[in-house]
Amino acid sequence: MRVMHGKPAHGVGTAVGTRVLGTLGAVALTAGLLSACGGGEEPPADSAATSSPSPEESTPSPEPSAEEQEPEASASEPSSEPSGDATDEGSGNDSGDGTGKPGEDEGDDGSSEPGDDRSSEPGDGKSDGKGGDKDPKEDKPEKPDYIEYGEVSNRVGKLQQRLKDLGYFVTSVDKAYGSETQQAVFALQKAGGLYRDGVVGDATQKAADDGVVPKARTSSGKVLEIDIDRQLVLAVENGKVVKVINASSGNGETYEAKGATYTAYTPRGSFAVYREENRMYASRLELGDMWRPKFFTGGIAVHGSASVPAFPASHGCVRVSNSAMDWIWDTWGAPSGTPVVVY
């Protein structure tokens, strides 16, 4: 049984959670092929079929030549995340930073809005049954007992500050639940094994209150850890997790590129950053663009993307938000030679 995010069990909470998840999956369907993952280099001339990653990939890759090979395709490992429609575009995000507002047309679930008593609006000459017009203040909707995308309030500010204190990637405590906050909530829900819908109900709030943070696997040095099962990137220093970032890796599906077939697979193992591009980098397999990628094996890189859903959706690379990638470059570092451990 999957652990739900903990929204209240009444009808409104259930409907909203369902709509948010449904919109994220459906809207995402159109964009998986627009993001460049696994497309760092040209494929070899004879790569007409899917190949498997070689054992040599467990060691840092040398600087590729002009004829460098394309990402090594391999048999995919079954993903625990939904992948049949695991693409991530259409998020409605206006900041270029992760998934955006889930759906612009949601709202009518068959029930009237709180306080929407159309038969007795103030000033329409109809009585409220108490001998006078209805007080406009009585029509003010009650605040829902959960937090979701789009809310602007003090409680959102408290949530942002808590997530930031715990190490989740939040740069601004502005009291507005936008794309960056959604990415951090996704990461918290992943770390806590909760339903990944970005809605802060009882269970998600409890995870924040209890200080749920993933543990590092390494114990020394500065390491980028990539947790495939939970779809997280961890910036680790001497065994301490200093930043938790929402991520999206290979979705396990096959795809065609320049006449060859590949599998959207993110290899596990110990690697190191061997090449980095401090710019918007266009995939040589024509799979799209990658923001400031750091390659750690073949054509597989950690890179920024305008769309990072809560599930695997890439061609093999590891997507993080553009602002998170800027933090990795400009604040944390991760230069060539930085260890990358994928598990």
mmCIF file of C-alpha atoms in Angstrom:
data_model
loop_
_atom_site.group_PDB
_atom_site.id
_atom_site.type_symbol
_atom_site.label_atom_id
_atom_site.label_comp_id
_atom_site.label_asym_id
_atom_site.label_seq_id
_atom_site.Cartn_x
_atom_site.Cartn_y
_atom_site.Cartn_z
ATOM 1 C CA MET A 1 0.000 0.000 0.000
ATOM 2 C CA ARG A 2 1.382 3.427 -0.904
ATOM 3 C CA VAL A 3 1.620 5.981 1.888
ATOM 4 C CA MET A 4 -0.532 8.997 1.001
ATOM 5 C CA HIS A 5 0.610 12.562 1.552
ATOM 6 C CA GLY A 6 -1.764 12.899 4.447
ATOM 7 C CA LYS A 7 -4.378 15.301 3.138
ATOM 8 C CA PRO A 8 -7.583 15.125 5.196
ATOM 9 C CA ALA A 9 -9.866 12.245 4.273
ATOM 10 C CA HIS A 10 -12.853 14.445 3.341
ATOM 11 C CA GLY A 11 -13.956 14.733 -0.299
ATOM 12 C CA VAL A 12 -12.270 18.020 -1.169
ATOM 13 C CA GLY A 13 -8.821 16.872 -0.086
ATOM 14 C CA THR A 14 -9.131 13.652 -2.084
ATOM 15 C CA ALA A 15 -10.354 15.425 -5.211
ATOM 16 C CA VAL A 16 -7.585 18.000 -5.186
ATOM 17 C CA GLY A 17 -4.844 15.402 -4.645
ATOM 18 C CA THR A 18 -6.215 13.344 -7.524
ATOM 19 C CA ARG A 19 -6.442 16.334 -9.862
ATOM 20 C CA VAL A 20 -2.900 17.524 -9.059
ATOM 21 C CA LEU A 21 -1.338 14.121 -9.701
ATOM 22 C CA GLY A 22 -3.436 13.526 -12.798
ATOM 23 C CA THR A 23 -2.483 16.862 -14.277
ATOM 24 C CA LEU A 24 1.225 16.368 -13.550
ATOM 25 C CA GLY A 25 1.199 13.024 -15.372
ATOM 26 C CA ALA A 26 -0.982 14.128 -18.314
ATOM 27 C CA VAL A 27 0.639 17.507 -18.849
ATOM 28 C CA ALA A 28 4.019 15.858 -18.551
ATOM 29 C CA LEU A 29 3.310 13.553 -21.507
ATOM 30 C CA THR A 30 4.339 16.107 -24.104
ATOM 31 C CA ALA A 31 7.827 17.017 -22.953
ATOM 32 C CA GLY A 32 10.054 14.049 -22.224
ATOM 33 C CA LEU A 33 11.600 14.169 -25.649
ATOM 34 C CA LEU A 34 12.389 17.881 -25.409
ATOM 35 C CA SER A 35 14.906 17.508 -22.629
ATOM 36 C CA ALA A 36 18.387 16.338 -23.497
ATOM 37 C CA CYS A 37 19.421 13.376 -21.411
ATOM 38 C CA GLY A 38 21.899 10.785 -22.494
ATOM 39 C CA GLY A 39 22.804 12.786 -25.593
ATOM 40 C CA GLY A 40 26.229 14.175 -24.886
ATOM 41 C CA GLU A 41 28.124 12.621 -27.796
ATOM 42 C CA GLU A 42 27.683 11.280 -31.310
ATOM 43 C CA PRO A 43 26.729 7.570 -31.560
ATOM 44 C CA PRO A 44 29.220 5.181 -33.188
ATOM 45 C CA ALA A 45 28.468 4.313 -36.798
ATOM 46 C CA ASP A 46 27.518 0.732 -35.992
ATOM 47 C CA SER A 47 25.203 1.448 -33.066
ATOM 48 C CA ALA A 48 22.059 0.271 -34.831
ATOM 49 C CA ALA A 49 20.640 -1.485 -31.802
ATOM 50 C CA THR A 50 20.448 -1.046 -28.061
ATOM 51 C CA SER A 51 23.682 -1.815 -26.288
ATOM 52 C CA SER A 52 24.505 -2.452 -22.643
ATOM 53 C CA PRO A 53 26.773 -0.382 -20.417
ATOM 54 C CA SER A 54 30.235 -1.878 -20.194
ATOM 55 C CA PRO A 55 31.983 -2.687 -16.929
ATOM 56 C CA GLU A 56 34.456 0.093 -17.677
ATOM 57 C CA GLU A 57 31.755 2.636 -16.995
ATOM 58 C CA SER A 58 32.274 2.193 -13.294
ATOM 59 C CA THR A 59 35.455 4.231 -13.512
ATOM 60 C CA PRO A 60 35.787 7.921 -14.400
ATOM 61 C CA SER A 61 35.587 8.465 -18.150
ATOM 62 C CA PRO A 62 38.499 10.130 -19.919
ATOM 63 C CA GLU A 63 38.095 13.384 -21.832
ATOM 64 C CA PRO A 64 36.249 12.328 -25.014
ATOM 65 C CA SER A 65 37.742 12.906 -28.426
ATOM 66 C CA ALA A 66 35.977 14.529 -31.349
ATOM 67 C CA GLU A 67 34.635 11.080 -32.237
ATOM 68 C CA GLU A 68 33.534 10.255 -28.702
ATOM 69 C CA GLN A 69 30.916 7.613 -28.358
ATOM 70 C CA GLU A 70 27.311 8.313 -27.541
ATOM 71 C CA PRO A 71 25.764 7.298 -24.221
ATOM 72 C CA GLU A 72 25.855 3.588 -23.908
ATOM 73 C CA ALA A 73 22.399 2.139 -24.228
ATOM 74 C CA SER A 74 21.534 -0.731 -21.976
ATOM 75 C CA ALA A 75 18.752 -2.897 -20.811
ATOM 76 C CA SER A 76 16.618 -0.886 -18.492
ATOM 77 C CA GLU A 77 15.944 -1.720 -14.913
ATOM 78 C CA PRO A 78 12.254 -1.722 -14.015
ATOM 79 C CA SER A 79 11.418 1.558 -12.375
ATOM 80 C CA SER A 80 9.309 1.805 -9.281
ATOM 81 C CA GLU A 81 7.953 5.064 -10.652
ATOM 82 C CA PRO A 82 5.314 5.434 -13.359
ATOM 83 C CA SER A 83 7.087 5.573 -16.704
ATOM 84 C CA GLY A 84 4.509 4.862 -19.374
ATOM 85 C CA ASP A 85 3.678 8.546 -19.466
ATOM 86 C CA ALA A 86 6.761 9.695 -17.651
ATOM 87 C CA THR A 87 7.470 12.904 -19.445
ATOM 88 C CA ASP A 88 7.603 16.226 -17.808
ATOM 89 C CA GLU A 89 6.661 19.087 -20.089
ATOM 90 C CA GLY A 90 3.651 21.321 -19.961
ATOM 91 C CA SER A 91 4.203 22.116 -16.343
ATOM 92 C CA GLY A 92 3.041 25.705 -16.678
ATOM 93 C CA ASN A 93 6.173 26.845 -14.931
ATOM 94 C CA ASP A 94 7.048 30.452 -15.629
ATOM 95 C CA SER A 95 10.373 30.455 -13.850
ATOM 96 C CA GLY A 96 12.178 27.734 -15.792
ATOM 97 C CA ASP A 97 12.741 25.956 -12.528
ATOM 98 C CA GLY A 98 11.153 22.589 -12.164
ATOM 99 C CA THR A 99 7.526 21.630 -12.495
ATOM 100 C CA GLY A 100 5.057 24.407 -12.573
ATOM 101 C CA LYS A 101 1.511 25.016 -11.520
ATOM 102 C CA PRO A 102 -0.341 21.742 -11.958
ATOM 103 C CA GLY A 103 -3.217 22.618 -14.275
ATOM 104 C CA GLU A 104 -4.877 25.949 -15.008
ATOM 105 C CA ASP A 105 -8.397 24.599 -15.342
ATOM 106 C CA GLU A 106 -8.816 22.728 -12.097
ATOM 107 C CA GLY A 107 -11.342 23.886 -9.552
ATOM 108 C CA ASP A 108 -14.832 22.521 -10.264
ATOM 109 C CA ASP A 109 -15.115 19.139 -8.623
ATOM 110 C CA GLY A 110 -18.873 19.118 -8.593
ATOM 111 C CA SER A 111 -19.259 20.977 -5.315
ATOM 112 C CA SER A 112 -19.858 24.647 -4.729
ATOM 113 C CA GLU A 113 -17.181 26.923 -3.378
ATOM 114 C CA PRO A 114 -17.313 27.557 0.384
ATOM 115 C CA GLY A 115 -19.657 30.413 1.082
ATOM 116 C CA ASP A 116 -20.984 30.421 -2.494
ATOM 117 C CA ASP A 117 -24.628 30.866 -1.608
ATOM 118 C CA ARG A 118 -25.933 32.303 -4.878
ATOM 119 C CA SER A 119 -29.501 32.621 -3.609
ATOM 120 C CA SER A 120 -28.706 35.218 -0.997
ATOM 121 C CA GLU A 121 -25.844 37.393 -2.170
ATOM 122 C CA PRO A 122 -25.652 40.701 -0.336
ATOM 123 C CA GLY A 123 -27.425 43.512 -2.094
ATOM 124 C CA ASP A 124 -29.662 41.346 -4.285
ATOM 125 C CA GLY A 125 -32.772 42.201 -2.299
ATOM 126 C CA LYS A 126 -33.221 38.669 -0.963
ATOM 127 C CA SER A 127 -33.429 37.882 2.688
ATOM 128 C CA ASP A 128 -30.983 35.633 4.534
ATOM 129 C CA GLY A 129 -33.776 34.498 6.812
ATOM 130 C CA LYS A 130 -32.699 36.764 9.645
ATOM 131 C CA GLY A 131 -34.586 39.858 8.631
ATOM 132 C CA GLY A 132 -31.718 41.578 6.758
ATOM 133 C CA ASP A 133 -29.124 41.283 4.011
ATOM 134 C CA LYS A 134 -26.310 38.747 4.464
ATOM 135 C CA ASP A 135 -23.032 40.094 5.805
ATOM 136 C CA PRO A 136 -20.422 39.958 2.975
ATOM 137 C CA LYS A 137 -17.873 38.673 5.500
ATOM 138 C CA GLU A 138 -19.878 35.462 5.823
ATOM 139 C CA ASP A 139 -19.094 34.640 2.158
ATOM 140 C CA LYS A 140 -15.328 34.540 2.718
ATOM 141 C CA PRO A 141 -14.078 30.980 1.954
ATOM 142 C CA GLU A 142 -12.416 29.096 4.751
ATOM 143 C CA LYS A 143 -8.708 28.354 4.312
ATOM 144 C CA PRO A 144 -8.192 24.672 3.417
ATOM 145 C CA ASP A 145 -6.370 22.495 5.937
ATOM 146 C CA TYR A 146 -3.641 21.630 3.423
ATOM 147 C CA ILE A 147 -1.126 23.701 1.436
ATOM 148 C CA GLU A 148 -0.821 23.449 -2.335
ATOM 149 C CA TYR A 149 0.671 25.228 -5.331
ATOM 150 C CA GLY A 150 -0.361 28.861 -5.680
ATOM 151 C CA GLU A 151 -1.041 29.679 -2.036
ATOM 152 C CA VAL A 152 0.465 32.854 -0.599
ATOM 153 C CA SER A 153 0.384 32.948 3.184
ATOM 154 C CA ASN A 154 2.397 33.066 6.365
ATOM 155 C CA ARG A 155 2.096 29.315 6.767
ATOM 156 C CA VAL A 156 3.768 28.859 3.359
ATOM 157 C CA GLY A 157 6.601 31.062 4.597
ATOM 158 C CA LYS A 158 6.965 28.873 7.699
ATOM 159 C CA LEU A 159 7.042 25.763 5.505
ATOM 160 C CA GLN A 160 9.702 27.281 3.239
ATOM 161 C CA GLN A 161 11.869 28.236 6.213
ATOM 162 C CA ARG A 162 11.546 24.745 7.706
ATOM 163 C CA LEU A 163 12.501 23.073 4.418
ATOM 164 C CA LYS A 164 15.461 25.419 4.020
ATOM 165 C CA ASP A 165 16.642 24.718 7.568
ATOM 166 C CA LEU A 166 16.514 20.978 6.891
ATOM 167 C CA GLY A 167 18.686 21.356 3.777
ATOM 168 C CA TYR A 168 16.078 21.035 1.049
ATOM 169 C CA PHE A 169 16.830 23.303 -1.889
ATOM 170 C CA VAL A 170 14.958 26.541 -1.140
ATOM 171 C CA THR A 171 16.533 29.905 -1.924
ATOM 172 C CA SER A 172 13.691 32.295 -1.085
ATOM 173 C CA VAL A 173 11.309 32.468 1.865
ATOM 174 C CA ASP A 174 8.724 34.634 0.134
ATOM 175 C CA LYS A 175 5.495 33.063 1.491
ATOM 176 C CA ALA A 176 4.440 32.103 -2.059
ATOM 177 C CA TYR A 177 4.106 28.440 -3.025
ATOM 178 C CA GLY A 178 5.731 28.401 -6.463
ATOM 179 C CA SER A 179 7.916 26.063 -8.501
ATOM 180 C CA GLU A 180 10.903 26.117 -6.158
ATOM 181 C CA THR A 181 8.773 25.279 -3.123
ATOM 182 C CA GLN A 182 7.043 22.515 -5.076
ATOM 183 C CA GLN A 183 10.421 20.979 -5.940
ATOM 184 C CA ALA A 184 11.421 21.028 -2.265
ATOM 185 C CA VAL A 185 8.111 19.450 -1.211
ATOM 186 C CA PHE A 186 8.568 16.722 -3.836
ATOM 187 C CA ALA A 187 12.004 16.027 -2.361
ATOM 188 C CA LEU A 188 10.624 15.895 1.195
ATOM 189 C CA GLN A 189 7.857 13.515 0.148
ATOM 190 C CA LYS A 190 10.396 11.292 -1.622
ATOM 191 C CA ALA A 191 12.668 11.251 1.421
ATOM 192 C CA GLY A 192 9.731 10.320 3.647
ATOM 193 C CA GLY A 193 8.301 7.655 1.356
ATOM 194 C CA LEU A 194 5.111 9.678 0.887
ATOM 195 C CA TYR A 195 2.802 10.208 -2.057
ATOM 196 C CA ARG A 196 4.547 12.645 -4.425
ATOM 197 C CA ASP A 197 1.887 15.206 -5.303
ATOM 198 C CA GLY A 198 3.390 18.403 -3.886
ATOM 199 C CA VAL A 199 0.391 18.893 -1.585
ATOM 200 C CA VAL A 200 1.256 19.454 2.070
ATOM 201 C CA GLY A 201 -1.268 17.519 4.127
ATOM 202 C CA ASP A 202 -0.931 16.028 7.586
ATOM 203 C CA ALA A 203 1.677 13.390 6.680
ATOM 204 C CA THR A 204 3.893 15.771 4.696
ATOM 205 C CA GLN A 205 3.678 18.435 7.388
ATOM 206 C CA LYS A 206 4.598 15.829 9.994
ATOM 207 C CA ALA A 207 7.629 14.798 7.916
ATOM 208 C CA ALA A 208 8.757 18.428 7.901
ATOM 209 C CA ASP A 209 8.093 18.829 11.628
ATOM 210 C CA ASP A 210 9.946 15.585 12.388
ATOM 211 C CA GLY A 211 12.959 16.694 10.329
ATOM 212 C CA VAL A 212 12.932 13.892 7.755
ATOM 213 C CA VAL A 213 16.174 14.076 5.739
ATOM 214 C CA PRO A 214 17.862 11.303 3.701
ATOM 215 C CA LYS A 215 21.120 9.809 4.976
ATOM 216 C CA ALA A 216 24.375 9.971 3.049
ATOM 217 C CA ARG A 217 26.002 6.781 1.761
ATOM 218 C CA THR A 218 29.548 8.191 1.649
ATOM 219 C CA SER A 219 31.601 9.274 4.622
ATOM 220 C CA SER A 220 34.458 11.456 3.373
ATOM 221 C CA GLY A 221 35.074 14.243 0.911
ATOM 222 C CA LYS A 222 32.704 16.208 -1.281
ATOM 223 C CA VAL A 223 30.441 13.836 -3.206
ATOM 224 C CA LEU A 224 27.381 14.102 -5.435
ATOM 225 C CA GLU A 225 25.148 11.206 -4.447
ATOM 226 C CA ILE A 226 22.275 10.226 -6.742
ATOM 227 C CA ASP A 227 19.527 8.107 -5.185
ATOM 228 C CA ILE A 228 17.742 6.471 -8.149
ATOM 229 C CA ASP A 229 15.094 4.738 -6.058
ATOM 230 C CA ARG A 230 13.982 7.968 -4.391
ATOM 231 C CA GLN A 231 14.883 10.239 -7.327
ATOM 232 C CA LEU A 232 17.035 12.622 -5.289
ATOM 233 C CA VAL A 233 20.416 14.317 -5.666
ATOM 234 C CA LEU A 234 22.339 14.850 -2.443
ATOM 235 C CA ALA A 235 25.273 17.213 -2.013
ATOM 236 C CA VAL A 236 27.375 15.514 0.659
ATOM 237 C CA GLU A 237 30.401 16.766 2.554
ATOM 238 C CA ASN A 238 32.310 14.340 4.788
ATOM 239 C CA GLY A 239 29.225 12.198 5.318
ATOM 240 C CA LYS A 240 26.856 15.091 5.991
ATOM 241 C CA VAL A 241 24.035 15.940 3.588
ATOM 242 C CA VAL A 242 24.202 19.687 3.002
ATOM 243 C CA LYS A 243 21.567 19.926 0.261
ATOM 244 C CA VAL A 244 18.666 17.736 -0.885
ATOM 245 C CA ILE A 245 17.489 18.312 -4.466
ATOM 246 C CA ASN A 246 14.528 16.878 -6.350
ATOM 247 C CA ALA A 247 15.674 14.924 -9.418
ATOM 248 C CA SER A 248 14.400 12.899 -12.361
ATOM 249 C CA SER A 249 16.487 10.175 -14.018
ATOM 250 C CA GLY A 250 16.059 7.711 -16.917
ATOM 251 C CA ASN A 251 12.530 6.380 -17.319
ATOM 252 C CA GLY A 252 13.535 2.950 -18.612
ATOM 253 C CA GLU A 253 11.859 3.331 -22.000
ATOM 254 C CA THR A 254 13.471 2.849 -25.402
ATOM 255 C CA TYR A 255 13.841 5.720 -27.833
ATOM 256 C CA GLU A 256 15.165 6.365 -31.329
ATOM 257 C CA ALA A 257 17.941 8.851 -32.069
ATOM 258 C CA LYS A 258 19.721 9.284 -35.402
ATOM 259 C CA GLY A 259 18.744 5.830 -36.601
ATOM 260 C CA ALA A 260 19.789 3.967 -33.455
ATOM 261 C CA THR A 261 17.777 2.604 -30.542
ATOM 262 C CA TYR A 262 18.689 3.420 -26.972
ATOM 263 C CA THR A 263 17.265 2.747 -23.540
ATOM 264 C CA ALA A 264 16.624 5.618 -21.139
ATOM 265 C CA TYR A 265 18.758 4.160 -18.395
ATOM 266 C CA THR A 266 20.806 5.839 -15.653
ATOM 267 C CA PRO A 267 23.694 3.528 -14.668
ATOM 268 C CA ARG A 268 24.512 2.918 -11.023
ATOM 269 C CA GLY A 269 28.047 2.836 -9.707
ATOM 270 C CA SER A 270 30.941 5.058 -8.677
ATOM 271 C CA PHE A 271 31.991 7.719 -11.174
ATOM 272 C CA ALA A 272 33.457 11.220 -11.243
ATOM 273 C CA VAL A 273 32.740 14.440 -13.098
ATOM 274 C CA TYR A 274 35.012 14.227 -16.153
ATOM 275 C CA ARG A 275 33.608 16.987 -18.321
ATOM 276 C CA GLU A 276 31.468 20.073 -17.773
ATOM 277 C CA GLU A 277 29.832 22.637 -20.053
ATOM 278 C CA ASN A 278 29.136 26.030 -18.509
ATOM 279 C CA ARG A 279 26.359 26.930 -20.937
ATOM 280 C CA MET A 280 23.138 25.720 -22.494
ATOM 281 C CA TYR A 281 24.407 22.587 -24.191
ATOM 282 C CA ALA A 282 22.596 21.069 -27.187
ATOM 283 C CA SER A 283 22.446 17.288 -27.321
ATOM 284 C CA ARG A 284 24.358 15.801 -30.238
ATOM 285 C CA LEU A 285 21.599 13.213 -30.470
ATOM 286 C CA GLU A 286 19.163 16.079 -31.025
ATOM 287 C CA LEU A 287 17.246 15.264 -27.837
ATOM 288 C CA GLY A 288 17.082 18.849 -26.611
ATOM 289 C CA ASP A 289 19.115 21.184 -24.421
ATOM 290 C CA MET A 290 20.867 20.690 -21.083
ATOM 291 C CA TRP A 291 21.620 23.574 -18.735
ATOM 292 C CA ARG A 292 25.256 23.585 -17.499
ATOM 293 C CA PRO A 293 25.724 19.791 -17.592
ATOM 294 C CA LYS A 294 28.353 17.931 -15.609
ATOM 295 C CA PHE A 295 29.071 14.616 -17.350
ATOM 296 C CA PHE A 296 30.088 11.698 -15.163
ATOM 297 C CA THR A 297 29.942 8.693 -17.533
ATOM 298 C CA GLY A 298 29.640 8.588 -21.321
ATOM 299 C CA GLY A 299 26.919 11.005 -22.347
ATOM 300 C CA ILE A 300 25.194 10.866 -18.957
ATOM 301 C CA ALA A 301 25.239 14.070 -16.925
ATOM 302 C CA VAL A 302 23.636 15.900 -14.059
ATOM 303 C CA HIS A 303 22.109 18.976 -15.663
ATOM 304 C CA GLY A 304 19.528 21.691 -15.224
ATOM 305 C CA SER A 305 16.103 21.455 -16.809
ATOM 306 C CA ALA A 306 13.000 23.630 -16.944
ATOM 307 C CA SER A 307 10.909 20.588 -16.067
ATOM 308 C CA VAL A 308 11.705 18.151 -13.266
ATOM 309 C CA PRO A 309 8.732 15.957 -12.336
ATOM 310 C CA ALA A 310 8.385 13.770 -9.266
ATOM 311 C CA PHE A 311 9.095 10.601 -11.240
ATOM 312 C CA PRO A 312 11.711 9.257 -13.736
ATOM 313 C CA ALA A 313 11.279 11.031 -17.085
ATOM 314 C CA SER A 314 14.682 11.576 -18.740
ATOM 315 C CA HIS A 315 16.632 9.817 -21.489
ATOM 316 C CA GLY A 316 19.240 8.730 -18.920
ATOM 317 C CA CYS A 317 20.665 11.945 -17.514
ATOM 318 C CA VAL A 318 19.776 13.234 -14.071
ATOM 319 C CA ARG A 319 17.673 16.381 -14.207
ATOM 320 C CA VAL A 320 17.534 18.984 -11.472
ATOM 321 C CA SER A 321 16.017 22.455 -11.622
ATOM 322 C CA ASN A 322 18.000 25.179 -13.363
ATOM 323 C CA SER A 323 18.447 27.110 -10.119
ATOM 324 C CA ALA A 324 19.666 23.963 -8.339
ATOM 325 C CA MET A 325 22.214 23.420 -11.120
ATOM 326 C CA ASP A 326 23.349 27.021 -10.721
ATOM 327 C CA TRP A 327 23.858 26.337 -7.009
ATOM 328 C CA ILE A 328 25.938 23.236 -7.786
ATOM 329 C CA TRP A 329 28.129 25.270 -10.168
ATOM 330 C CA ASP A 330 28.379 28.622 -8.426
ATOM 331 C CA THR A 331 28.071 27.869 -4.720
ATOM 332 C CA TRP A 332 28.917 24.255 -4.017
ATOM 333 C CA GLY A 333 31.421 23.659 -6.794
ATOM 334 C CA ALA A 334 31.605 20.041 -8.008
ATOM 335 C CA PRO A 335 34.480 20.658 -10.467
ATOM 336 C CA SER A 336 35.963 17.976 -12.694
ATOM 337 C CA GLY A 337 37.108 15.063 -10.564
ATOM 338 C CA THR A 338 34.263 15.385 -8.035
ATOM 339 C CA PRO A 339 33.046 11.871 -7.135
ATOM 340 C CA VAL A 340 29.536 10.928 -8.280
ATOM 341 C CA VAL A 341 27.977 7.894 -6.592
ATOM 342 C CA VAL A 342 24.768 6.533 -8.113
ATOM 343 C CA TYR A 343 22.748 3.959 -6.175
#
